[in-house]
Amino acid sequence: MARLLLIVGFLALAVGLLWIGQGTGAITWPQSSFMINQLQWAGYGAVLGALGLILIWQGKS
């Protein structure tokens, strides 16, 4: 179970960071993405990243 929490946590953290980057315009890949320069996606990414960190923390305990 701990391994699953770590895997899901790292995936959630990675996707959250991607969403933050796209939402703030720092990452413009893929160029056709509707999330680029849309700050609400940076907020969603922050929440998902925080959830990922919680899952990683729980997986290490």
Short mmCIF file of N, CA, C and O in Angstrom, two decimals:
data_model
loop_
_atom_site.label_atom_id
_atom_site.label_comp_id
_atom_site.label_asym_id
_atom_site.label_seq_id
_atom_site.Cartn_x
_atom_site.Cartn_y
_atom_site.Cartn_z
N MET A 1 0.82 -1.20 0.00
CA MET A 1 0.00 0.00 0.00
C MET A 1 0.86 1.26 0.00
O MET A 1 0.53 2.25 -0.65
N ALA A 2 1.97 1.22 0.75
CA ALA A 2 2.85 2.39 0.82
C ALA A 2 3.43 2.71 -0.55
O ALA A 2 3.53 3.87 -0.93
N ARG A 3 3.79 1.68 -1.29
CA ARG A 3 4.36 1.90 -2.63
C ARG A 3 3.33 2.55 -3.55
O ARG A 3 3.66 3.45 -4.33
N LEU A 4 2.08 2.12 -3.47
CA LEU A 4 1.03 2.70 -4.29
C LEU A 4 0.82 4.18 -3.94
O LEU A 4 0.66 5.01 -4.84
N LEU A 5 0.83 4.50 -2.65
CA LEU A 5 0.68 5.89 -2.23
C LEU A 5 1.83 6.74 -2.77
O LEU A 5 1.61 7.87 -3.21
N LEU A 6 3.04 6.21 -2.75
CA LEU A 6 4.18 6.95 -3.27
C LEU A 6 4.06 7.18 -4.77
O LEU A 6 4.30 8.29 -5.26
N ILE A 7 3.67 6.16 -5.51
CA ILE A 7 3.54 6.29 -6.97
C ILE A 7 2.46 7.30 -7.32
O ILE A 7 2.68 8.21 -8.13
N VAL A 8 1.29 7.17 -6.72
CA VAL A 8 0.19 8.09 -7.00
C VAL A 8 0.56 9.50 -6.54
O VAL A 8 0.27 10.49 -7.23
N GLY A 9 1.24 9.61 -5.42
CA GLY A 9 1.66 10.90 -4.91
C GLY A 9 2.63 11.61 -5.85
O GLY A 9 2.49 12.79 -6.13
N PHE A 10 3.63 10.87 -6.35
CA PHE A 10 4.58 11.48 -7.27
C PHE A 10 3.93 11.85 -8.60
O PHE A 10 4.25 12.90 -9.18
N LEU A 11 3.00 11.04 -9.06
CA LEU A 11 2.28 11.39 -10.29
C LEU A 11 1.42 12.64 -10.09
O LEU A 11 1.40 13.53 -10.94
N ALA A 12 0.73 12.71 -8.97
CA ALA A 12 -0.10 13.88 -8.68
C ALA A 12 0.77 15.13 -8.55
O ALA A 12 0.40 16.20 -9.05
N LEU A 13 1.92 15.01 -7.91
CA LEU A 13 2.83 16.15 -7.78
C LEU A 13 3.33 16.61 -9.14
O LEU A 13 3.35 17.81 -9.44
N ALA A 14 3.71 15.66 -10.00
CA ALA A 14 4.22 16.01 -11.32
C ALA A 14 3.15 16.70 -12.17
O ALA A 14 3.41 17.72 -12.81
N VAL A 15 1.95 16.16 -12.16
CA VAL A 15 0.86 16.77 -12.94
C VAL A 15 0.50 18.13 -12.36
O VAL A 15 0.25 19.09 -13.10
N GLY A 16 0.49 18.24 -11.04
CA GLY A 16 0.21 19.52 -10.41
C GLY A 16 1.23 20.58 -10.79
O GLY A 16 0.87 21.73 -11.09
N LEU A 17 2.50 20.21 -10.83
CA LEU A 17 3.53 21.17 -11.24
C LEU A 17 3.38 21.56 -12.71
O LEU A 17 3.59 22.72 -13.07
N LEU A 18 3.00 20.60 -13.55
CA LEU A 18 2.75 20.90 -14.96
C LEU A 18 1.59 21.89 -15.09
O LEU A 18 1.68 22.86 -15.83
N TRP A 19 0.52 21.67 -14.35
CA TRP A 19 -0.63 22.56 -14.40
C TRP A 19 -0.27 23.95 -13.90
O TRP A 19 -0.73 24.95 -14.45
N ILE A 20 0.55 24.03 -12.86
CA ILE A 20 1.00 25.34 -12.37
C ILE A 20 1.80 26.04 -13.46
O ILE A 20 1.60 27.23 -13.73
N GLY A 21 2.70 25.32 -14.09
CA GLY A 21 3.51 25.91 -15.15
C GLY A 21 2.68 26.38 -16.33
O GLY A 21 2.91 27.46 -16.88
N GLN A 22 1.71 25.57 -16.74
CA GLN A 22 0.86 25.97 -17.85
C GLN A 22 -0.06 27.12 -17.46
O GLN A 22 -0.26 28.05 -18.24
N GLY A 23 -0.61 27.06 -16.28
CA GLY A 23 -1.53 28.11 -15.84
C GLY A 23 -0.87 29.47 -15.72
O GLY A 23 -1.49 30.50 -15.99
N THR A 24 0.41 29.48 -15.33
CA THR A 24 1.13 30.75 -15.21
C THR A 24 1.79 31.16 -16.52
O THR A 24 2.31 32.27 -16.62
N GLY A 25 1.78 30.29 -17.51
CA GLY A 25 2.39 30.60 -18.80
C GLY A 25 3.87 30.27 -18.86
O GLY A 25 4.52 30.55 -19.87
N ALA A 26 4.43 29.68 -17.81
CA ALA A 26 5.84 29.32 -17.80
C ALA A 26 6.12 28.13 -18.71
O ALA A 26 7.21 28.01 -19.27
N ILE A 27 5.14 27.24 -18.84
CA ILE A 27 5.26 26.07 -19.72
C ILE A 27 4.22 26.23 -20.82
O ILE A 27 3.02 26.32 -20.53
N THR A 28 4.65 26.25 -22.05
CA THR A 28 3.72 26.43 -23.18
C THR A 28 3.64 25.16 -24.01
O THR A 28 3.53 25.21 -25.22
N TRP A 29 3.71 24.03 -23.36
CA TRP A 29 3.62 22.74 -24.04
C TRP A 29 2.39 22.02 -23.56
O TRP A 29 2.15 21.98 -22.35
N PRO A 30 1.60 21.42 -24.39
CA PRO A 30 1.55 21.59 -25.84
C PRO A 30 0.97 22.95 -26.20
O PRO A 30 0.17 23.50 -25.45
N GLN A 31 1.35 23.46 -27.32
CA GLN A 31 0.96 24.83 -27.67
C GLN A 31 -0.54 24.99 -27.87
O GLN A 31 -1.06 26.09 -27.76
N SER A 32 -1.23 23.92 -28.14
CA SER A 32 -2.68 24.01 -28.35
C SER A 32 -3.47 23.84 -27.04
O SER A 32 -4.68 23.77 -27.07
N SER A 33 -2.78 23.79 -25.90
CA SER A 33 -3.45 23.56 -24.63
C SER A 33 -4.33 24.75 -24.25
O SER A 33 -3.92 25.91 -24.36
N PHE A 34 -5.51 24.47 -23.76
CA PHE A 34 -6.43 25.51 -23.31
C PHE A 34 -6.06 26.04 -21.92
O PHE A 34 -6.63 27.01 -21.47
N MET A 35 -5.09 25.42 -21.25
CA MET A 35 -4.74 25.79 -19.88
C MET A 35 -3.66 26.86 -19.82
O MET A 35 -3.42 27.42 -18.75
N ILE A 36 -3.02 27.19 -20.94
CA ILE A 36 -1.91 28.13 -20.93
C ILE A 36 -2.43 29.54 -20.61
O ILE A 36 -3.40 30.01 -21.19
N ASN A 37 -1.75 30.18 -19.66
CA ASN A 37 -2.10 31.53 -19.18
C ASN A 37 -3.49 31.62 -18.58
O ASN A 37 -4.13 32.67 -18.64
N GLN A 38 -3.98 30.55 -18.01
CA GLN A 38 -5.26 30.53 -17.30
C GLN A 38 -4.97 30.27 -15.83
O GLN A 38 -4.70 29.13 -15.43
N LEU A 39 -5.01 31.31 -15.01
CA LEU A 39 -4.56 31.20 -13.63
C LEU A 39 -5.36 30.22 -12.79
O LEU A 39 -4.84 29.71 -11.80
N GLN A 40 -6.59 29.94 -13.17
CA GLN A 40 -7.34 28.97 -12.36
C GLN A 40 -6.67 27.60 -12.42
O GLN A 40 -6.72 26.84 -11.45
N TRP A 41 -5.99 27.28 -13.53
CA TRP A 41 -5.29 26.00 -13.63
C TRP A 41 -4.06 25.97 -12.74
O TRP A 41 -3.67 24.91 -12.26
N ALA A 42 -3.44 27.11 -12.50
CA ALA A 42 -2.35 27.17 -11.54
C ALA A 42 -2.87 26.85 -10.14
O ALA A 42 -2.21 26.15 -9.36
N GLY A 43 -4.06 27.33 -9.83
CA GLY A 43 -4.68 27.02 -8.54
C GLY A 43 -5.01 25.55 -8.42
O GLY A 43 -4.76 24.92 -7.38
N TYR A 44 -5.60 24.97 -9.48
CA TYR A 44 -5.88 23.54 -9.46
C TYR A 44 -4.59 22.73 -9.31
O TYR A 44 -4.56 21.71 -8.60
N GLY A 45 -3.54 23.18 -9.98
CA GLY A 45 -2.25 22.50 -9.88
C GLY A 45 -1.68 22.56 -8.48
O GLY A 45 -1.08 21.60 -8.00
N ALA A 46 -1.85 23.70 -7.81
CA ALA A 46 -1.36 23.84 -6.44
C ALA A 46 -2.09 22.87 -5.51
O ALA A 46 -1.47 22.23 -4.66
N VAL A 47 -3.39 22.75 -5.69
CA VAL A 47 -4.17 21.82 -4.86
C VAL A 47 -3.75 20.38 -5.14
O VAL A 47 -3.53 19.59 -4.21
N LEU A 48 -3.60 20.03 -6.42
CA LEU A 48 -3.19 18.66 -6.78
C LEU A 48 -1.78 18.38 -6.29
O LEU A 48 -1.50 17.28 -5.79
N GLY A 49 -0.88 19.34 -6.41
CA GLY A 49 0.48 19.17 -5.91
C GLY A 49 0.51 18.96 -4.41
O GLY A 49 1.25 18.12 -3.91
N ALA A 50 -0.30 19.73 -3.69
CA ALA A 50 -0.38 19.56 -2.23
C ALA A 50 -0.92 18.18 -1.87
O ALA A 50 -0.41 17.53 -0.95
N LEU A 51 -1.92 17.73 -2.60
CA LEU A 51 -2.45 16.38 -2.38
C LEU A 51 -1.37 15.33 -2.64
O LEU A 51 -1.24 14.36 -1.89
N GLY A 52 -0.60 15.55 -3.70
CA GLY A 52 0.50 14.63 -4.00
C GLY A 52 1.52 14.59 -2.88
O GLY A 52 2.00 13.51 -2.51
N LEU A 53 1.86 15.73 -2.31
CA LEU A 53 2.80 15.76 -1.20
C LEU A 53 2.25 15.04 0.02
O LEU A 53 2.99 14.33 0.72
N ILE A 54 0.96 15.18 0.27
CA ILE A 54 0.34 14.47 1.39
C ILE A 54 0.41 12.96 1.18
O ILE A 54 0.72 12.20 2.08
N LEU A 55 0.13 12.52 -0.05
CA LEU A 55 0.19 11.09 -0.35
C LEU A 55 1.61 10.57 -0.22
O LEU A 55 1.82 9.45 0.29
N ILE A 56 2.59 11.34 -0.67
CA ILE A 56 3.99 10.93 -0.52
C ILE A 56 4.35 10.82 0.96
O ILE A 56 4.97 9.85 1.39
N TRP A 57 3.92 11.80 1.74
CA TRP A 57 4.20 11.78 3.18
C TRP A 57 3.55 10.56 3.84
O TRP A 57 4.16 9.90 4.68
N GLN A 58 2.32 10.26 3.45
CA GLN A 58 1.62 9.10 4.02
C GLN A 58 2.29 7.78 3.59
O GLN A 58 2.32 6.83 4.34
N GLY A 59 2.81 7.76 2.35
CA GLY A 59 3.47 6.55 1.87
C GLY A 59 4.79 6.28 2.55
O GLY A 59 5.23 5.13 2.64
N LYS A 60 5.44 7.31 3.04
CA LYS A 60 6.71 7.14 3.74
C LYS A 60 6.52 6.82 5.21
O LYS A 60 7.47 6.41 5.87
N SER A 61 5.34 7.01 5.75
CA SER A 61 5.09 6.76 7.17
C SER A 61 4.84 5.30 7.44
O SER A 61 4.30 4.57 6.70
#
